[in-house]
Coordinates of C-alpha atoms and ligand atoms in Angstrom, one line a residue:
M1 CA 86.9 -71.6 -66.1
Q2 CA 88.1 -69.7 -69.2
I3 CA 85.6 -67.0 -70.2
S4 CA 85.9 -65.3 -73.6
T5 CA 84.5 -61.8 -74.2
T6 CA 83.0 -60.3 -77.3
R7 CA 82.0 -56.7 -76.7
T8 CA 79.0 -55.2 -78.4
S9 CA 79.7 -52.8 -81.3
T10 CA 76.7 -50.7 -80.3
P11 CA 77.0 -50.0 -76.6
T12 CA 74.2 -48.0 -74.9
T13 CA 75.2 -44.3 -75.3
E14 CA 76.3 -42.3 -72.2
D15 CA 73.1 -40.2 -72.4
A16 CA 70.7 -43.1 -72.7
L17 CA 72.5 -44.9 -69.8
A18 CA 72.4 -41.9 -67.6
R19 CA 68.6 -41.7 -68.2
I20 CA 68.2 -45.4 -67.3
L21 CA 70.3 -45.2 -64.2
A22 CA 68.4 -42.0 -63.0
E23 CA 65.2 -44.1 -62.8
P24 CA 66.0 -47.8 -63.3
G25 CA 62.8 -49.3 -62.0
F26 CA 63.1 -53.0 -61.6
G27 CA 63.8 -55.7 -64.2
T28 CA 63.0 -53.6 -67.2
H29 CA 66.3 -52.4 -68.6
F30 CA 69.1 -54.9 -69.3
T31 CA 72.8 -54.3 -69.7
D32 CA 74.8 -54.5 -73.0
H33 CA 76.1 -58.1 -72.4
M34 CA 75.1 -61.5 -71.2
L35 CA 77.1 -64.6 -70.1
T36 CA 76.4 -68.1 -71.4
V37 CA 77.9 -71.5 -70.5
E38 CA 76.7 -74.8 -71.9
W39 CA 76.7 -78.3 -70.5
T40 CA 76.4 -81.8 -71.9
P41 CA 77.2 -85.1 -70.1
S42 CA 80.2 -85.7 -72.3
T43 CA 81.8 -82.2 -72.3
G44 CA 80.8 -80.9 -68.9
W45 CA 80.5 -77.1 -68.7
T46 CA 82.1 -75.5 -71.8
G47 CA 82.2 -72.4 -74.0
A48 CA 81.8 -69.8 -71.2
R49 CA 81.4 -66.5 -73.0
V50 CA 80.3 -62.9 -72.5
T51 CA 78.5 -61.7 -75.7
P52 CA 76.3 -58.8 -76.7
Y53 CA 72.8 -59.0 -75.0
A54 CA 70.5 -60.6 -77.5
P55 CA 67.3 -62.7 -77.8
L56 CA 67.8 -66.5 -77.7
T57 CA 66.7 -68.7 -80.6
L58 CA 65.1 -71.8 -79.2
D59 CA 63.8 -74.9 -80.9
P60 CA 60.1 -75.2 -80.1
A61 CA 60.8 -78.6 -78.6
T62 CA 63.3 -77.1 -76.0
A63 CA 62.6 -79.1 -72.8
V64 CA 62.3 -76.1 -70.5
L65 CA 59.3 -74.8 -72.4
H66 CA 57.4 -78.0 -71.8
Y67 CA 58.6 -79.4 -68.4
A68 CA 59.9 -76.3 -66.6
Q69 CA 63.3 -77.8 -65.7
E70 CA 64.8 -74.4 -64.7
I71 CA 66.4 -72.8 -61.6
F72 CA 67.6 -69.3 -60.9
E73 CA 69.3 -67.0 -58.5
G74 CA 68.8 -63.3 -57.5
M75 CA 71.7 -61.2 -56.2
K76 CA 73.0 -57.6 -56.5
A77 CA 76.2 -55.7 -57.2
Y78 CA 76.6 -52.5 -55.1
R79 CA 78.7 -49.5 -55.9
R80 CA 80.5 -47.8 -53.0
D81 CA 81.2 -44.1 -52.7
D82 CA 84.9 -44.8 -53.7
G83 CA 83.7 -46.3 -57.0
S84 CA 84.4 -49.9 -56.2
V85 CA 81.8 -52.6 -56.9
W86 CA 80.9 -55.5 -54.6
S87 CA 78.5 -58.4 -54.3
F88 CA 76.9 -59.8 -51.1
R89 CA 77.7 -63.4 -50.2
P90 CA 77.9 -64.6 -53.8
E91 CA 79.1 -68.1 -52.7
E92 CA 75.8 -68.5 -50.8
N93 CA 73.9 -68.0 -54.1
A94 CA 76.2 -70.4 -55.8
A95 CA 75.7 -73.0 -53.1
R96 CA 72.0 -72.6 -53.2
M97 CA 72.0 -73.0 -57.0
V98 CA 73.9 -76.3 -56.5
R99 CA 71.1 -77.4 -54.1
S100 CA 68.4 -76.3 -56.5
S101 CA 70.1 -78.1 -59.4
Q102 CA 70.1 -81.3 -57.3
R103 CA 66.4 -81.1 -56.7
L104 CA 65.6 -80.3 -60.4
A105 CA 68.0 -83.0 -61.8
L106 CA 70.2 -80.3 -63.4
P107 CA 74.0 -80.5 -63.5
E108 CA 75.9 -78.8 -60.7
L109 CA 77.9 -75.7 -61.6
P110 CA 80.9 -75.4 -59.2
V111 CA 80.7 -72.5 -56.7
E112 CA 83.9 -70.9 -58.0
D113 CA 82.7 -71.1 -61.6
F114 CA 79.4 -69.5 -60.7
V115 CA 81.1 -66.6 -58.9
A116 CA 83.6 -66.2 -61.7
C117 CA 80.8 -66.0 -64.3
V118 CA 78.9 -63.4 -62.3
D119 CA 82.0 -61.3 -61.6
E120 CA 83.0 -61.3 -65.3
L121 CA 79.6 -60.0 -66.5
V122 CA 79.7 -57.3 -63.8
R123 CA 83.3 -56.3 -64.9
V124 CA 82.3 -56.1 -68.6
D125 CA 79.1 -54.1 -67.8
E126 CA 80.6 -52.1 -64.9
R127 CA 79.3 -48.8 -66.1
W128 CA 75.8 -50.2 -65.6
V129 CA 76.3 -50.4 -61.8
P130 CA 74.4 -47.3 -60.5
D131 CA 75.8 -45.0 -57.8
A132 CA 74.9 -45.8 -54.2
A133 CA 72.5 -42.9 -53.9
G134 CA 68.9 -44.0 -53.4
E135 CA 69.9 -47.6 -52.7
K136 CA 70.3 -48.4 -56.4
S137 CA 72.2 -51.5 -57.5
L138 CA 72.8 -53.8 -60.4
Y139 CA 70.4 -56.8 -60.0
L140 CA 72.0 -60.0 -61.2
R141 CA 70.0 -62.9 -62.5
P142 CA 71.9 -66.2 -63.0
F143 CA 69.7 -69.0 -64.3
M144 CA 70.0 -72.5 -65.7
F145 CA 67.6 -74.3 -68.0
A146 CA 67.0 -77.5 -70.0
S147 CA 68.0 -76.4 -73.5
E148 CA 67.8 -79.9 -75.2
A149 CA 65.2 -80.1 -78.0
F150 CA 63.5 -83.3 -76.9
L151 CA 60.0 -84.0 -75.7
G152 CA 60.7 -87.1 -73.7
V153 CA 60.4 -86.8 -69.9
R154 CA 63.9 -87.2 -68.5
P155 CA 66.6 -84.8 -67.3
A156 CA 68.0 -82.8 -70.3
Q157 CA 71.3 -83.8 -71.8
H158 CA 71.9 -80.2 -72.9
V159 CA 71.7 -77.5 -70.3
T160 CA 72.5 -73.8 -70.5
F161 CA 73.6 -71.5 -67.7
M162 CA 73.3 -67.7 -68.2
V163 CA 73.7 -64.5 -66.3
I164 CA 71.9 -61.3 -67.2
A165 CA 71.9 -58.0 -65.3
S166 CA 69.5 -55.2 -64.8
P167 CA 70.0 -51.9 -62.9
A168 CA 67.5 -51.6 -60.0
G169 CA 66.0 -48.9 -57.9
S170 CA 63.7 -49.6 -55.0
Y171 CA 61.7 -52.8 -55.5
F172 CA 58.4 -51.6 -54.2
K173 CA 56.9 -48.5 -56.0
G174 CA 55.7 -47.2 -52.6
G175 CA 59.2 -47.2 -51.1
V176 CA 59.6 -48.8 -47.7
D177 CA 56.0 -48.2 -46.6
P178 CA 54.4 -51.3 -45.0
V179 CA 53.0 -53.9 -47.4
S180 CA 49.5 -55.2 -46.8
L181 CA 49.1 -59.0 -47.0
W182 CA 46.4 -61.4 -48.2
L183 CA 46.3 -64.8 -46.5
T184 CA 45.4 -67.4 -49.2
E185 CA 43.5 -70.3 -47.8
E186 CA 43.0 -71.9 -51.2
Y187 CA 46.5 -72.1 -52.6
T188 CA 49.8 -73.4 -51.3
R189 CA 53.2 -72.9 -52.7
A190 CA 55.0 -76.1 -51.7
G191 CA 54.3 -79.5 -50.1
R192 CA 56.4 -82.2 -48.4
G193 CA 58.8 -83.7 -50.9
G194 CA 58.1 -80.9 -53.4
M195 CA 60.3 -78.0 -54.7
G196 CA 59.6 -75.4 -52.0
A197 CA 63.2 -75.2 -51.0
A198 CA 64.5 -74.9 -54.5
K199 CA 64.7 -71.6 -56.4
T200 CA 62.8 -72.6 -59.5
G201 CA 60.4 -70.8 -61.8
G202 CA 57.7 -73.4 -61.2
N203 CA 57.2 -72.2 -57.7
Y204 CA 56.6 -68.7 -59.0
A205 CA 54.2 -70.0 -61.7
S206 CA 52.1 -71.7 -59.1
S207 CA 52.1 -68.5 -56.9
L208 CA 50.7 -66.1 -59.6
V209 CA 47.0 -67.0 -59.2
A210 CA 47.3 -66.5 -55.4
Q211 CA 49.0 -63.1 -56.0
Q212 CA 46.1 -62.2 -58.3
E213 CA 43.7 -63.2 -55.4
A214 CA 45.7 -60.8 -53.1
T215 CA 45.5 -58.0 -55.6
A216 CA 41.8 -58.5 -56.1
H217 CA 41.4 -58.0 -52.4
G218 CA 43.4 -54.8 -52.5
C219 CA 46.5 -56.3 -50.9
D220 CA 50.2 -55.9 -52.0
Q221 CA 51.4 -59.5 -51.4
V222 CA 50.2 -63.0 -50.6
V223 CA 51.1 -65.1 -47.6
F224 CA 51.2 -68.9 -47.9
L225 CA 50.5 -71.5 -45.2
D226 CA 51.9 -75.0 -45.1
A227 CA 50.2 -77.5 -47.4
Q228 CA 49.7 -80.3 -44.8
E229 CA 47.7 -78.5 -42.1
G230 CA 47.0 -75.1 -43.6
R231 CA 48.1 -73.6 -40.3
Y232 CA 51.8 -72.8 -40.3
V233 CA 53.1 -69.6 -41.9
E234 CA 55.5 -70.3 -44.7
E235 CA 56.5 -67.1 -46.6
L236 CA 55.4 -64.6 -49.2
G237 CA 56.5 -66.6 -52.2
G238 CA 59.4 -64.3 -52.8
M239 CA 60.3 -63.1 -49.4
N240 CA 60.8 -64.6 -45.9
L241 CA 59.0 -63.4 -42.8
Y242 CA 60.1 -62.2 -39.3
F243 CA 58.1 -61.7 -36.2
V244 CA 59.4 -59.4 -33.4
H245 CA 58.1 -59.9 -29.9
D246 CA 57.8 -57.3 -27.1
D247 CA 60.4 -59.1 -24.9
G248 CA 62.9 -58.7 -27.8
H249 CA 62.9 -62.3 -29.1
V250 CA 62.3 -62.8 -32.8
V251 CA 60.8 -65.7 -34.7
T252 CA 61.2 -66.7 -38.3
P253 CA 59.3 -69.6 -39.8
E254 CA 61.1 -72.9 -40.5
T255 CA 59.0 -75.6 -42.1
G256 CA 61.3 -77.5 -44.4
T257 CA 59.3 -76.2 -47.4
I258 CA 60.2 -72.5 -47.4
L259 CA 63.0 -71.1 -49.6
E260 CA 65.7 -70.2 -47.2
G261 CA 66.8 -66.7 -48.2
I262 CA 70.3 -65.4 -47.9
T263 CA 68.8 -62.2 -46.5
R264 CA 66.9 -64.3 -44.0
A265 CA 70.1 -66.2 -42.9
S266 CA 72.1 -62.9 -42.7
I267 CA 69.4 -61.3 -40.5
I268 CA 69.6 -64.2 -38.1
E269 CA 73.3 -63.3 -37.6
L270 CA 72.7 -59.6 -37.5
L271 CA 69.9 -59.9 -34.9
G272 CA 72.3 -61.9 -32.7
T273 CA 74.8 -59.0 -32.7
L274 CA 72.0 -56.6 -31.8
G275 CA 71.3 -58.7 -28.8
H276 CA 68.1 -60.5 -30.0
T277 CA 67.4 -64.2 -29.6
V278 CA 66.1 -65.7 -32.9
E279 CA 64.0 -68.8 -33.0
E280 CA 63.6 -70.7 -36.2
R281 CA 60.5 -72.8 -35.8
R282 CA 57.0 -73.5 -36.9
F283 CA 54.8 -70.4 -36.4
S284 CA 51.1 -70.7 -36.7
I285 CA 48.7 -68.2 -38.2
E286 CA 46.8 -68.0 -34.9
E287 CA 50.1 -67.1 -33.2
W288 CA 50.4 -64.2 -35.7
R289 CA 46.9 -62.9 -35.2
E290 CA 46.8 -63.2 -31.5
G291 CA 50.3 -61.9 -31.1
V292 CA 49.6 -58.7 -33.0
S293 CA 46.1 -58.2 -31.4
S294 CA 47.5 -58.6 -27.8
G295 CA 50.6 -56.5 -28.5
R296 CA 53.0 -59.4 -27.9
I297 CA 54.1 -59.1 -31.5
T298 CA 55.4 -55.6 -32.0
E299 CA 56.7 -55.8 -35.6
V300 CA 56.4 -58.1 -38.6
F301 CA 58.8 -57.7 -41.6
A302 CA 59.6 -59.5 -44.9
C303 CA 63.0 -59.9 -46.4
G304 CA 64.7 -60.8 -49.7
T305 CA 67.4 -59.6 -52.0
A306 CA 65.2 -57.5 -54.2
A307 CA 63.4 -55.5 -51.5
V308 CA 66.0 -56.0 -48.7
V309 CA 63.7 -55.6 -45.6
T310 CA 60.1 -54.4 -45.8
P311 CA 57.7 -53.7 -42.9
V312 CA 54.5 -55.8 -43.0
G313 CA 51.3 -54.0 -42.3
A314 CA 47.8 -55.4 -42.0
L315 CA 47.0 -59.1 -42.7
H316 CA 43.7 -59.7 -44.5
Q317 CA 41.8 -63.0 -45.0
A318 CA 38.3 -64.2 -45.9
G319 CA 37.3 -64.2 -42.2
G320 CA 38.5 -60.7 -41.2
S321 CA 41.7 -58.7 -40.7
T322 CA 44.6 -58.3 -38.3
P323 CA 45.8 -54.8 -37.9
A324 CA 49.3 -53.6 -38.6
P325 CA 51.8 -54.2 -35.7
A326 CA 52.5 -51.2 -33.6
S327 CA 56.2 -50.5 -34.5
V328 CA 58.8 -50.6 -37.3
E329 CA 61.7 -49.7 -35.1
L330 CA 63.8 -52.9 -35.3
T331 CA 62.7 -53.5 -38.9
N332 CA 64.3 -50.2 -39.8
R333 CA 67.4 -50.9 -37.8
V334 CA 67.9 -54.3 -39.4
R335 CA 67.3 -52.8 -42.8
Q336 CA 69.8 -50.0 -42.2
A337 CA 72.4 -52.4 -40.8
L338 CA 72.2 -54.6 -43.8
V339 CA 72.2 -51.8 -46.3
D340 CA 75.2 -50.2 -44.6
V341 CA 77.2 -53.4 -44.9
Q342 CA 76.2 -53.8 -48.5
Y343 CA 77.3 -50.3 -49.5
G344 CA 80.4 -50.4 -47.4
R345 CA 79.3 -47.8 -44.9
A346 CA 79.6 -50.1 -41.9
D347 CA 82.2 -52.6 -40.8
D348 CA 81.8 -55.9 -42.6
A349 CA 82.2 -57.9 -39.4
F350 CA 81.0 -61.2 -41.0
G351 CA 83.1 -61.0 -44.1
W352 CA 80.0 -61.0 -46.3
M353 CA 81.2 -58.6 -49.1
H354 CA 83.0 -59.8 -52.2
R355 CA 84.9 -57.2 -54.3
I356 CA 84.4 -57.4 -58.1
V357 CA 85.8 -54.1 -59.4
Ligands
PLP1 C1 64.7 -65.8 -53.6 C2 63.6 -66.1 -52.7 C3 63.5 -65.6 -51.4 C4 64.5 -64.6 -50.8 O1 65.8 -65.1 -50.8 P1 67.1 -64.1 -50.8 O2 68.3 -65.0 -50.9 O3 67.0 -63.5 -49.5 O4 66.9 -63.2 -51.9 C5 62.4 -66.0 -50.6 N1 61.5 -66.8 -51.0 C6 61.5 -67.3 -52.3 C7 60.4 -68.3 -52.7 C8 62.6 -67.0 -53.2 O5 62.6 -67.5 -54.4

């Protein structure tokens, strides 16, 4: 894939950039450039270009605005102490975007083109990658949407893939304190045959009202159960879950309708090297409540690219509450092991890291 580059004539000044990188927050500041590639059935993917970051002009009939034919990815670029910049398993994000595109009837962007696009934007906006201190990174958001102006219901014949980037600090304002969870018994995020395994904006749109319910009950995040029986734990809607048991074995839910995170998959491998057995299986809400109450479950944690690994505290629901598990020891070890690989402070035994700069 040939990618052309037009640099902005008004780059962010060194002073302004230094102020942003000192306290980047999450998803509020964007870099000086963006990457765009377009697709039609006759041309395939064409016109790959890095251009100055700017608003899009969309026809009001643009299909994505009406039928939500859209997918995205979330990944990060990390700066090491030697100045080099790396991403974490980018081909896994690319492969997941291919799977999401199959579910949403969008065209497939080849894995090597996805990685080339992300790398190119990071190279052009390299000065936006923060120093490693404080676990900062450059959050990368590749996304693809139906850009054809047409109100008929069918897969779009004009599709746009873009990458934007945003410097990121710690995802949760409270640092790595345990998050409190609200169990929603009214809403589900995915059903059999639905889009739960695809990374698509629609899944997030349907989760917002449940998150509001959680917030109204004073909780940080919402937990979803399976749609069929309302019994098996799925995920938080943006993070996958792990349950650590007192005999050392660890369970992570597998239902066919969760979004299988790359962090989740990496932790399965990491836990293996730390000597833990990992079970991927259905895990009921009673098992969670009874396990924590009896002490059989010693830790619960959530994971995803944005927050890495976060301890889970108390679980609240209409009928009562389950207290926070006793420990955060393995949670912290897993978090540290992952972060150390990402910032190049530990041996990359699995070959997960990809050098960009
Ligand atoms: C992105 C996402 C995750 C976490 O996936 P990672 O690849 O680990 O970042 C979990 N659940 C949902 C619904 C997601 O969209």
